[in-house]
PDB file of C-alpha atoms in Angstrom:
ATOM      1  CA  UNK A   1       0.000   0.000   0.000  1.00  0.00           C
ATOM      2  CA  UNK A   2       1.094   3.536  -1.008  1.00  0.00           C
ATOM      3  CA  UNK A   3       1.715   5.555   2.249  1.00  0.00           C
ATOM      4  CA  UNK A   4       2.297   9.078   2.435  1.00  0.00           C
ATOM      5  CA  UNK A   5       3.418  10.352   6.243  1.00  0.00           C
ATOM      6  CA  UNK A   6       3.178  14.024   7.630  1.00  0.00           C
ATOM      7  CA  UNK A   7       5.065  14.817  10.552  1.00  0.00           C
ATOM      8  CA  UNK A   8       2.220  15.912  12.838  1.00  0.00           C
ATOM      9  CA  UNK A   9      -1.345  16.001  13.073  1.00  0.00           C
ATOM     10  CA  UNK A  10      -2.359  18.951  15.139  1.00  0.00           C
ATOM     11  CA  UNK A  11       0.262  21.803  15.635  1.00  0.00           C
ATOM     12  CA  UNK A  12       0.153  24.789  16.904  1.00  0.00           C
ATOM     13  CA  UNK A  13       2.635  27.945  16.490  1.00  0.00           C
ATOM     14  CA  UNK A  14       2.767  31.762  16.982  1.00  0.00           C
ATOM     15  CA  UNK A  15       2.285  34.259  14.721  1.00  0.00           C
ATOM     16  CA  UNK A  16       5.704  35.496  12.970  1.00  0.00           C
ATOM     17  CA  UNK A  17       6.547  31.796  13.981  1.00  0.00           C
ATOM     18  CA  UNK A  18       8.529  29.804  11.262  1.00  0.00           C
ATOM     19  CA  UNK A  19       6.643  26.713  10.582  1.00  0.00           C
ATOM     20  CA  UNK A  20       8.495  23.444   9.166  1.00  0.00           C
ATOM     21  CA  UNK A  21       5.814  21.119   7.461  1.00  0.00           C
ATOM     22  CA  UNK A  22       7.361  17.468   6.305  1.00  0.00           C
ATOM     23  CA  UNK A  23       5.689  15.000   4.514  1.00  0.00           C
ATOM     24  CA  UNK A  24       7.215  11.768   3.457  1.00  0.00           C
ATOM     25  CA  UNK A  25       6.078   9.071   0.748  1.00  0.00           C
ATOM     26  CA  UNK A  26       7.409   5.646  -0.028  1.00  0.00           C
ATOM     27  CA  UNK A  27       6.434   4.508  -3.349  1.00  0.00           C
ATOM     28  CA  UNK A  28       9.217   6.349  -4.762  1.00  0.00           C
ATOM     29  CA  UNK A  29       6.332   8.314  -6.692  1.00  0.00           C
ATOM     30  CA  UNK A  30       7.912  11.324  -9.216  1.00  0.00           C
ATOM     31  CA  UNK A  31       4.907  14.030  -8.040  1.00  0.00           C
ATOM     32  CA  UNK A  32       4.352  15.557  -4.537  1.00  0.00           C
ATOM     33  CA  UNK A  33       1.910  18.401  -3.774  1.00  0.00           C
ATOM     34  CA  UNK A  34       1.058  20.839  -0.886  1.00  0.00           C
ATOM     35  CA  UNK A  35      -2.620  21.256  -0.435  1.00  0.00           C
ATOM     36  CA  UNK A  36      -4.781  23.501   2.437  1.00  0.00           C
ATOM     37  CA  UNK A  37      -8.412  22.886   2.801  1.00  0.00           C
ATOM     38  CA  UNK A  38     -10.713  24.995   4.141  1.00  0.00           C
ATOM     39  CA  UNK A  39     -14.550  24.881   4.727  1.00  0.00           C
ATOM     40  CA  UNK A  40     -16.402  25.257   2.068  1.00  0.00           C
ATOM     41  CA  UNK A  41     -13.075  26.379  -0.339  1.00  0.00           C
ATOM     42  CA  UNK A  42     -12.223  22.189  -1.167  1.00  0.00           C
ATOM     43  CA  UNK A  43      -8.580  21.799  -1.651  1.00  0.00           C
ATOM     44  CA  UNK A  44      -6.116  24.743  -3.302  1.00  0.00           C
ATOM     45  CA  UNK A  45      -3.329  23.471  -4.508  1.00  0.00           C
ATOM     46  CA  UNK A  46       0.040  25.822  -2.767  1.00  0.00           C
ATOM     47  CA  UNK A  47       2.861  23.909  -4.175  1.00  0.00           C
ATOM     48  CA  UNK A  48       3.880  21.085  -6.813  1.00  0.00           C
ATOM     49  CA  UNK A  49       7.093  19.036  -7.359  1.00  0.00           C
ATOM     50  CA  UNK A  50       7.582  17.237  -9.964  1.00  0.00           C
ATOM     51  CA  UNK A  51      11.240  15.942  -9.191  1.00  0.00           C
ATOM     52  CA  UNK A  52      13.864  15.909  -6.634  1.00  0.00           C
ATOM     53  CA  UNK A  53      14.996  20.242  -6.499  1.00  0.00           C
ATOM     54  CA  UNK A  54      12.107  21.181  -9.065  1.00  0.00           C
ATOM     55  CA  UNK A  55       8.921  23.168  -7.640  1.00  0.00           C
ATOM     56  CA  UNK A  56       6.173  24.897  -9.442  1.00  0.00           C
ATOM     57  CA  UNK A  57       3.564  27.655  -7.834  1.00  0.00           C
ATOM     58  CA  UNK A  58       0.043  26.242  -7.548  1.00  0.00           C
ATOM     59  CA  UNK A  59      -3.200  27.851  -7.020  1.00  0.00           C
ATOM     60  CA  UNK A  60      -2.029  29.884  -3.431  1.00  0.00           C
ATOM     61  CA  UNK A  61       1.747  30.098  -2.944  1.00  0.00           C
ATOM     62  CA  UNK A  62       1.710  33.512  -0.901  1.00  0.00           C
ATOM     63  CA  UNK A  63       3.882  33.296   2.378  1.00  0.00           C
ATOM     64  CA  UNK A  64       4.913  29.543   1.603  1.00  0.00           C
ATOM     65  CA  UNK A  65       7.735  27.997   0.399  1.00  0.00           C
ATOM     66  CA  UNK A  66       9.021  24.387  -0.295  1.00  0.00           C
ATOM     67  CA  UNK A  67      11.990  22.288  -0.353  1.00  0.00           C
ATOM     68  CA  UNK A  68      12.537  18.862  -2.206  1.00  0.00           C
ATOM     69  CA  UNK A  69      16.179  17.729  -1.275  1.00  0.00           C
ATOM     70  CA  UNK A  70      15.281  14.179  -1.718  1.00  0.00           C
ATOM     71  CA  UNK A  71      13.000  12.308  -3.873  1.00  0.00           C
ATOM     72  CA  UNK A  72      10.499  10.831  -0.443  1.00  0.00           C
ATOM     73  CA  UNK A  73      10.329  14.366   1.321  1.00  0.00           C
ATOM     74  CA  UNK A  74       8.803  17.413   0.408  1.00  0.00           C
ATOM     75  CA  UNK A  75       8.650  20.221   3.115  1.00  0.00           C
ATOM     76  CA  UNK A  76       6.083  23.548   3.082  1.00  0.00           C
ATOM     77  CA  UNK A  77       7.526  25.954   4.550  1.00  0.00           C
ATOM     78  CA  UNK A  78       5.660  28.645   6.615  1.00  0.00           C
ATOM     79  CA  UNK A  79       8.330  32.021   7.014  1.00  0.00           C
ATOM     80  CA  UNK A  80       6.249  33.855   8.867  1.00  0.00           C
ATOM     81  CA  UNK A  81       3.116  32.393  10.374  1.00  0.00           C
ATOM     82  CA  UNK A  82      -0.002  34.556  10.031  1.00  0.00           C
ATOM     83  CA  UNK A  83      -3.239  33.937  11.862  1.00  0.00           C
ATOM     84  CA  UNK A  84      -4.813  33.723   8.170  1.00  0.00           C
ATOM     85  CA  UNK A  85      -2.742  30.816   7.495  1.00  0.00           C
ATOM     86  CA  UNK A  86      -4.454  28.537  10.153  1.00  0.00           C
ATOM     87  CA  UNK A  87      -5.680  25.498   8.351  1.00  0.00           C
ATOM     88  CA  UNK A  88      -5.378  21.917   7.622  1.00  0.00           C
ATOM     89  CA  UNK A  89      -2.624  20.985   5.044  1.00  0.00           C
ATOM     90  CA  UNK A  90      -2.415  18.023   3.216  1.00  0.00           C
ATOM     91  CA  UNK A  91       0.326  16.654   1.050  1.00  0.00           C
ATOM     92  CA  UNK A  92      -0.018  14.472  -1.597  1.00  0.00           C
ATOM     93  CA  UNK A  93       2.032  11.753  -4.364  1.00  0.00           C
ATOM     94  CA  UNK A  94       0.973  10.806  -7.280  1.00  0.00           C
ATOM     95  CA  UNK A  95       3.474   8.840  -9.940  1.00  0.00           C
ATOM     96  CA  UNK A  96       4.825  10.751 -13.177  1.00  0.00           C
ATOM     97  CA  UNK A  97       3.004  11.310 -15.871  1.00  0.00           C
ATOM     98  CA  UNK A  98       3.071   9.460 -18.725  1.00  0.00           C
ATOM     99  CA  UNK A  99       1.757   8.100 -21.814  1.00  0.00           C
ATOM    100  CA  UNK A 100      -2.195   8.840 -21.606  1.00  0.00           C
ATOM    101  CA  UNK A 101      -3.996  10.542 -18.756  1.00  0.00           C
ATOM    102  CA  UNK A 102      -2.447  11.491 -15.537  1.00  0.00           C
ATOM    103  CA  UNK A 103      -2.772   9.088 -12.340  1.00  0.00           C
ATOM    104  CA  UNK A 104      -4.033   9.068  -9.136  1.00  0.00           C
ATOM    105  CA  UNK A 105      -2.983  11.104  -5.983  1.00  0.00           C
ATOM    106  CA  UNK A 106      -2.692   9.349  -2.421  1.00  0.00           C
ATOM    107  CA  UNK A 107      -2.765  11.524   0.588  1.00  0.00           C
ATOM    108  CA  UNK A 108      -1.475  11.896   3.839  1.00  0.00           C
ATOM    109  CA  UNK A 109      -3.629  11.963   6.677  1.00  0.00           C
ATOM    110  CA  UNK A 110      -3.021  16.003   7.115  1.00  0.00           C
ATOM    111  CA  UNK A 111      -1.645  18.248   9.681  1.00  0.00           C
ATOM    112  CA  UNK A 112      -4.181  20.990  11.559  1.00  0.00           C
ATOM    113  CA  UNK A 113      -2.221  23.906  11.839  1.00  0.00           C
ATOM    114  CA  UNK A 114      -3.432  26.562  14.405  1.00  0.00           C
ATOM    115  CA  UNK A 115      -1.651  30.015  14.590  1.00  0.00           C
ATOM    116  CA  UNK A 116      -2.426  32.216  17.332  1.00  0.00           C
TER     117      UNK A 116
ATOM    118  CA  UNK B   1     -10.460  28.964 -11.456  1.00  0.00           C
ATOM    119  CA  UNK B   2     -11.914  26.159  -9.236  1.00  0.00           C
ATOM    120  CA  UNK B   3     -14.708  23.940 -10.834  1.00  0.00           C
ATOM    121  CA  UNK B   4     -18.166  24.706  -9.312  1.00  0.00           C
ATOM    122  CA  UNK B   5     -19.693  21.234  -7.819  1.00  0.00           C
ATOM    123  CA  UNK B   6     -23.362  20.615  -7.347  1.00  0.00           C
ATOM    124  CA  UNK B   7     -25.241  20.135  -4.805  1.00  0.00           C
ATOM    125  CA  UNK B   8     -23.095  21.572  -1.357  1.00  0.00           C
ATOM    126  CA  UNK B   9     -25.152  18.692   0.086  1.00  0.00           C
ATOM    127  CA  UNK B  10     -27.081  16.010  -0.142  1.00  0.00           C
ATOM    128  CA  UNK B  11     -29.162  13.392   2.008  1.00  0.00           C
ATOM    129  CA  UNK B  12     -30.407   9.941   1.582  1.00  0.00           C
ATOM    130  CA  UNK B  13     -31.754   6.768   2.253  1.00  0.00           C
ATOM    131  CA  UNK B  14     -29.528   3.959   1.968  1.00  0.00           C
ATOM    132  CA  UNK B  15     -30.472   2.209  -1.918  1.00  0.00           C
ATOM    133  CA  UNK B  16     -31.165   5.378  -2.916  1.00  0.00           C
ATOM    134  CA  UNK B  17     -29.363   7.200  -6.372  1.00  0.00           C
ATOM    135  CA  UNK B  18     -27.748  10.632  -6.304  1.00  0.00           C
ATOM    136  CA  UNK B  19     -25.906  12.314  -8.748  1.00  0.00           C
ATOM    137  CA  UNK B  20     -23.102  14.777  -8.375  1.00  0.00           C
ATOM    138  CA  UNK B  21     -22.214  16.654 -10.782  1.00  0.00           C
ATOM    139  CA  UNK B  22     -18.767  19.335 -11.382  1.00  0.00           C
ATOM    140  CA  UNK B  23     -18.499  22.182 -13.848  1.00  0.00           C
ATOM    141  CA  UNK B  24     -15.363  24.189 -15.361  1.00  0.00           C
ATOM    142  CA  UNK B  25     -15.272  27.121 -17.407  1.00  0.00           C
ATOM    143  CA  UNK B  26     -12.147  26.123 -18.810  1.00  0.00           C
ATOM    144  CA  UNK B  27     -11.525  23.209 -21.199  1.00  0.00           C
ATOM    145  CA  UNK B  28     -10.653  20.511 -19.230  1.00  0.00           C
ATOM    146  CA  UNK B  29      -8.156  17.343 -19.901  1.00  0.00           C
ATOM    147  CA  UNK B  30      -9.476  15.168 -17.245  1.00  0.00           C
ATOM    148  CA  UNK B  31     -11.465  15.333 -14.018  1.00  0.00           C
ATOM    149  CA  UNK B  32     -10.666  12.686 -10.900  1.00  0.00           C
ATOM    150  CA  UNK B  33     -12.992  12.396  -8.724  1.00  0.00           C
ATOM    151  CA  UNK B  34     -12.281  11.826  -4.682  1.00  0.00           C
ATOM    152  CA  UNK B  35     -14.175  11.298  -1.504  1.00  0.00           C
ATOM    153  CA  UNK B  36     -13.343  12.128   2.206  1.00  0.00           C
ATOM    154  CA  UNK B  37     -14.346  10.373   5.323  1.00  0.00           C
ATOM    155  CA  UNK B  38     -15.131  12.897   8.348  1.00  0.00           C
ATOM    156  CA  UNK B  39     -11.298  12.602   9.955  1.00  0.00           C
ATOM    157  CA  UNK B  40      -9.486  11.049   6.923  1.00  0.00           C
ATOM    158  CA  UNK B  41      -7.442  11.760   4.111  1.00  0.00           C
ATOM    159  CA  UNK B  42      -9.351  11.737   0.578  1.00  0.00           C
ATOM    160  CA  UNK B  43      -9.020   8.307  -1.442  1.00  0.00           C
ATOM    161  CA  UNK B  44      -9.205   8.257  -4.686  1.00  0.00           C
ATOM    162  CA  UNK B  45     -12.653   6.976  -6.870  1.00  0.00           C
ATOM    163  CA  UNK B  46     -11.641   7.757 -10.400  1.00  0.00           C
ATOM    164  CA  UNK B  47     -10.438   9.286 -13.252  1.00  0.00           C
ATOM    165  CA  UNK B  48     -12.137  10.323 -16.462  1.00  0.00           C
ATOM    166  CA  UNK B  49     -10.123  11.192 -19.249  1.00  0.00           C
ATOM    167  CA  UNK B  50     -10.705  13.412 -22.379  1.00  0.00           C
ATOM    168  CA  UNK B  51     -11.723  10.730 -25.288  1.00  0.00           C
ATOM    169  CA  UNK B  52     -14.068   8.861 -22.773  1.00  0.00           C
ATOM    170  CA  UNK B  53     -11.134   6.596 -20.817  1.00  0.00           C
ATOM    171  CA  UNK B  54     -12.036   5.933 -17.869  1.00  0.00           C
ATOM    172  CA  UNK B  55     -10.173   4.219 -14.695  1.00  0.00           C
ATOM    173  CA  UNK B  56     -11.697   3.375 -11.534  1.00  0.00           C
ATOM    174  CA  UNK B  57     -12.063   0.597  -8.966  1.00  0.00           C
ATOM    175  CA  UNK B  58     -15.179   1.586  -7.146  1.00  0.00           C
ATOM    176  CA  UNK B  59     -18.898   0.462  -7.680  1.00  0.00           C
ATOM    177  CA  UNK B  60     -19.654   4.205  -8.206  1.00  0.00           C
ATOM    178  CA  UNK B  61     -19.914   5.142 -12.079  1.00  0.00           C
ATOM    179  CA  UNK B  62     -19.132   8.724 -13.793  1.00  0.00           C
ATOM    180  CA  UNK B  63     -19.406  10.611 -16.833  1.00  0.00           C
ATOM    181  CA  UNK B  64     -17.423  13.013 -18.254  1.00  0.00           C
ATOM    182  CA  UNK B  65     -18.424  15.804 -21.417  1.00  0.00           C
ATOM    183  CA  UNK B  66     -15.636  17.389 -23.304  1.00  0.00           C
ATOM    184  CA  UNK B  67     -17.820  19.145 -24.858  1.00  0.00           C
ATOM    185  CA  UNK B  68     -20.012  21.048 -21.952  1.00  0.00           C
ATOM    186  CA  UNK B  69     -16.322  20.924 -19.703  1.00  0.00           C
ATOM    187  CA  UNK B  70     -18.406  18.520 -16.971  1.00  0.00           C
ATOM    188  CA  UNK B  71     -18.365  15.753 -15.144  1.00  0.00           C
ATOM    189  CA  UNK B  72     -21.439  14.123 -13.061  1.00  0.00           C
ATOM    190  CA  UNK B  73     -20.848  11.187 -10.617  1.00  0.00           C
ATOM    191  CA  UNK B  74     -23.340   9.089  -9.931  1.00  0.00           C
ATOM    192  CA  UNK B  75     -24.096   7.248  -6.276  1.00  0.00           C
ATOM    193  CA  UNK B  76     -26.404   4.077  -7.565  1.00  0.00           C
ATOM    194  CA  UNK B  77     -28.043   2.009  -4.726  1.00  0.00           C
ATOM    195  CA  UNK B  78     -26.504   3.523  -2.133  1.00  0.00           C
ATOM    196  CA  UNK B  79     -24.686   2.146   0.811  1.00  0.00           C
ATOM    197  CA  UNK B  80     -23.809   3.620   4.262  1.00  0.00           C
ATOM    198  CA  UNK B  81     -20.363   3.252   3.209  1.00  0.00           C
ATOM    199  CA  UNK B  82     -20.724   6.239   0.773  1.00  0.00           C
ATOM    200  CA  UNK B  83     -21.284   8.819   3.285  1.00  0.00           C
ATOM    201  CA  UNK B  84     -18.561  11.597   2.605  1.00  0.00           C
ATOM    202  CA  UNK B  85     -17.332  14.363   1.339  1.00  0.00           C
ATOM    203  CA  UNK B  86     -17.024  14.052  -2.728  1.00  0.00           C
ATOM    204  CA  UNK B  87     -14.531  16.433  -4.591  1.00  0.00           C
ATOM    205  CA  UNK B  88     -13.541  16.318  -7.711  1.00  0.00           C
ATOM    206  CA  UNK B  89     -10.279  17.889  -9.566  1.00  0.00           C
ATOM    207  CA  UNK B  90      -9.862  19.318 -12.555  1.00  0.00           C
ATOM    208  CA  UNK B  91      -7.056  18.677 -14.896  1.00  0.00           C
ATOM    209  CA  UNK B  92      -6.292  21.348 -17.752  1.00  0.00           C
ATOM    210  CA  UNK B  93      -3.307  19.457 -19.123  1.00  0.00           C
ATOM    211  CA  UNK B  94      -0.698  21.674 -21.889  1.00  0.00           C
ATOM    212  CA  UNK B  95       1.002  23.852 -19.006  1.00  0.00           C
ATOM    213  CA  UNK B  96      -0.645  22.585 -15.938  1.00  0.00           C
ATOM    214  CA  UNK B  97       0.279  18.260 -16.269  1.00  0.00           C
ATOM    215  CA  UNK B  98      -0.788  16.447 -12.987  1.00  0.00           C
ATOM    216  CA  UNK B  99      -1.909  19.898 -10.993  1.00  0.00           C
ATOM    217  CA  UNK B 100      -5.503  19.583  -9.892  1.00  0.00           C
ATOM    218  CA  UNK B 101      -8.123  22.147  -8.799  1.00  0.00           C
ATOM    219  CA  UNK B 102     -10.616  21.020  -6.517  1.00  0.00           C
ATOM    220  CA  UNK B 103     -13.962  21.928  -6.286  1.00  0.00           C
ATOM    221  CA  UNK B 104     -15.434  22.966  -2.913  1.00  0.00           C
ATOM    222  CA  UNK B 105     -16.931  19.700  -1.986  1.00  0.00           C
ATOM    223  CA  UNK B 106     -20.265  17.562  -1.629  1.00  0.00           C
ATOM    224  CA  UNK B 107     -21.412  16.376   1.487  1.00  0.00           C
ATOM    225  CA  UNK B 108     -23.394  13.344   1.139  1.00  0.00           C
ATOM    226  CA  UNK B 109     -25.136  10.800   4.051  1.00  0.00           C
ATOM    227  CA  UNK B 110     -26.545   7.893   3.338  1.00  0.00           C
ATOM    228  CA  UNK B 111     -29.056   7.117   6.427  1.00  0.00           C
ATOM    229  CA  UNK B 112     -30.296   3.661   7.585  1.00  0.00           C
TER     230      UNK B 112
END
């Protein structure tokens, strides 16, 4: 079974706080995404990376950033915690495209993230 | 743009059918299609793909127009199992390969 690991399920920082976000997979899948979901918003997409150093802006990249050192771990990156940025996050892994149609995504069970 | 889902919510009676359905404005290469346990990461249902592929596991069935950019899912004979949250994703393909937008959900419950 595909499993896809983030570091903690309920966390809590400060505002101005840097927050570290990890999320681990082991299928050795290509694709890893950084999702938040909010009521009644569904999931928006904040980062994608589609290989080990590579990174592309999704939907809502604004005071996030992400590193990919290795090819199971991809880390969202929180500079400066806001209040605004209290949510659940949820990482994803999907394999690489290719040939016809893209494949599935398996996520992690999500970390709550409360700023105060 | 997210894709606009339809209903927010719906209830019913176990053996009952519901459809879903999930609009884009924007031409679309395929749409998966996800549900969410109260608690629990989403699991995947399906994907349909532009041409009429489609790949799925699940006893739940879907349709997908090019055309009219939509997709409908469709709950048949329902069980208490499907209770959930149902979201689907939208695929543009060209310069956006593998990144989904989600729409904002559909709450279903399946009572007794």
């Amino acid at each position: 079974d595909v499993k896809v690991t983030q570091s903690s399920r309920y966390l809590v920082k400060r505002t101005g706080e840097k927050v570290f976000l990890e999320c681990v997979q082991d299928m050795d899948h290509e694709n890893m995404f950084w999702y938040r979901q909010d009521p009644g918003l569904g999931l928006r997409l904040i980062y994608f990376s589609y290989d080990v150093k590579m990174k592309e802006k999704g939907d809502i990249p604004e005071g996030y950033s992400v590193s990919r050192e290795k090819k199971e771990r991809f880390s969202l990156i929180l500079e400066s915690a806001s209040t605004n940025q209290t949510s659940m996050y949820l990482c994803a892994s999907s394999p690489i495209l290719g040939g016809r149609g893209s494949y599935e995504q398996y996520f992690g069970p999500g970390t709550r993230l409360t700023v105060t | 743009q997210q894709p606009v889902q339809s209903p927010q919510a719906v209830i019913l009676r176990e053996g009952e059918d519901a459809v879903i359905n999930c609009s884009s404005s924007k031409a679309l290469y395929s749409v998966h299609w996800y549900r969410q346990k109260h608690g629990e990461a989403p699991v995947f249902l399906m994907i349909l793909l532009k041409g009429g592929e489609q790949k799925g596991h699940e006893k739940i069935s879907a349709s997908f127009n090019e055309k009219k950019q939509q997709s409908s899912l469709y709950l048949t004979a329902s069980q208490l199992s499907y209770s959930g949250t149902y979201f689907c994703g939208t695929e543009r393909g060209a310069d956006s390969w593998g990144k989904l937008q989600f729409g904002a959900g559909t709450q279903v419950v399946v009572t007794p």
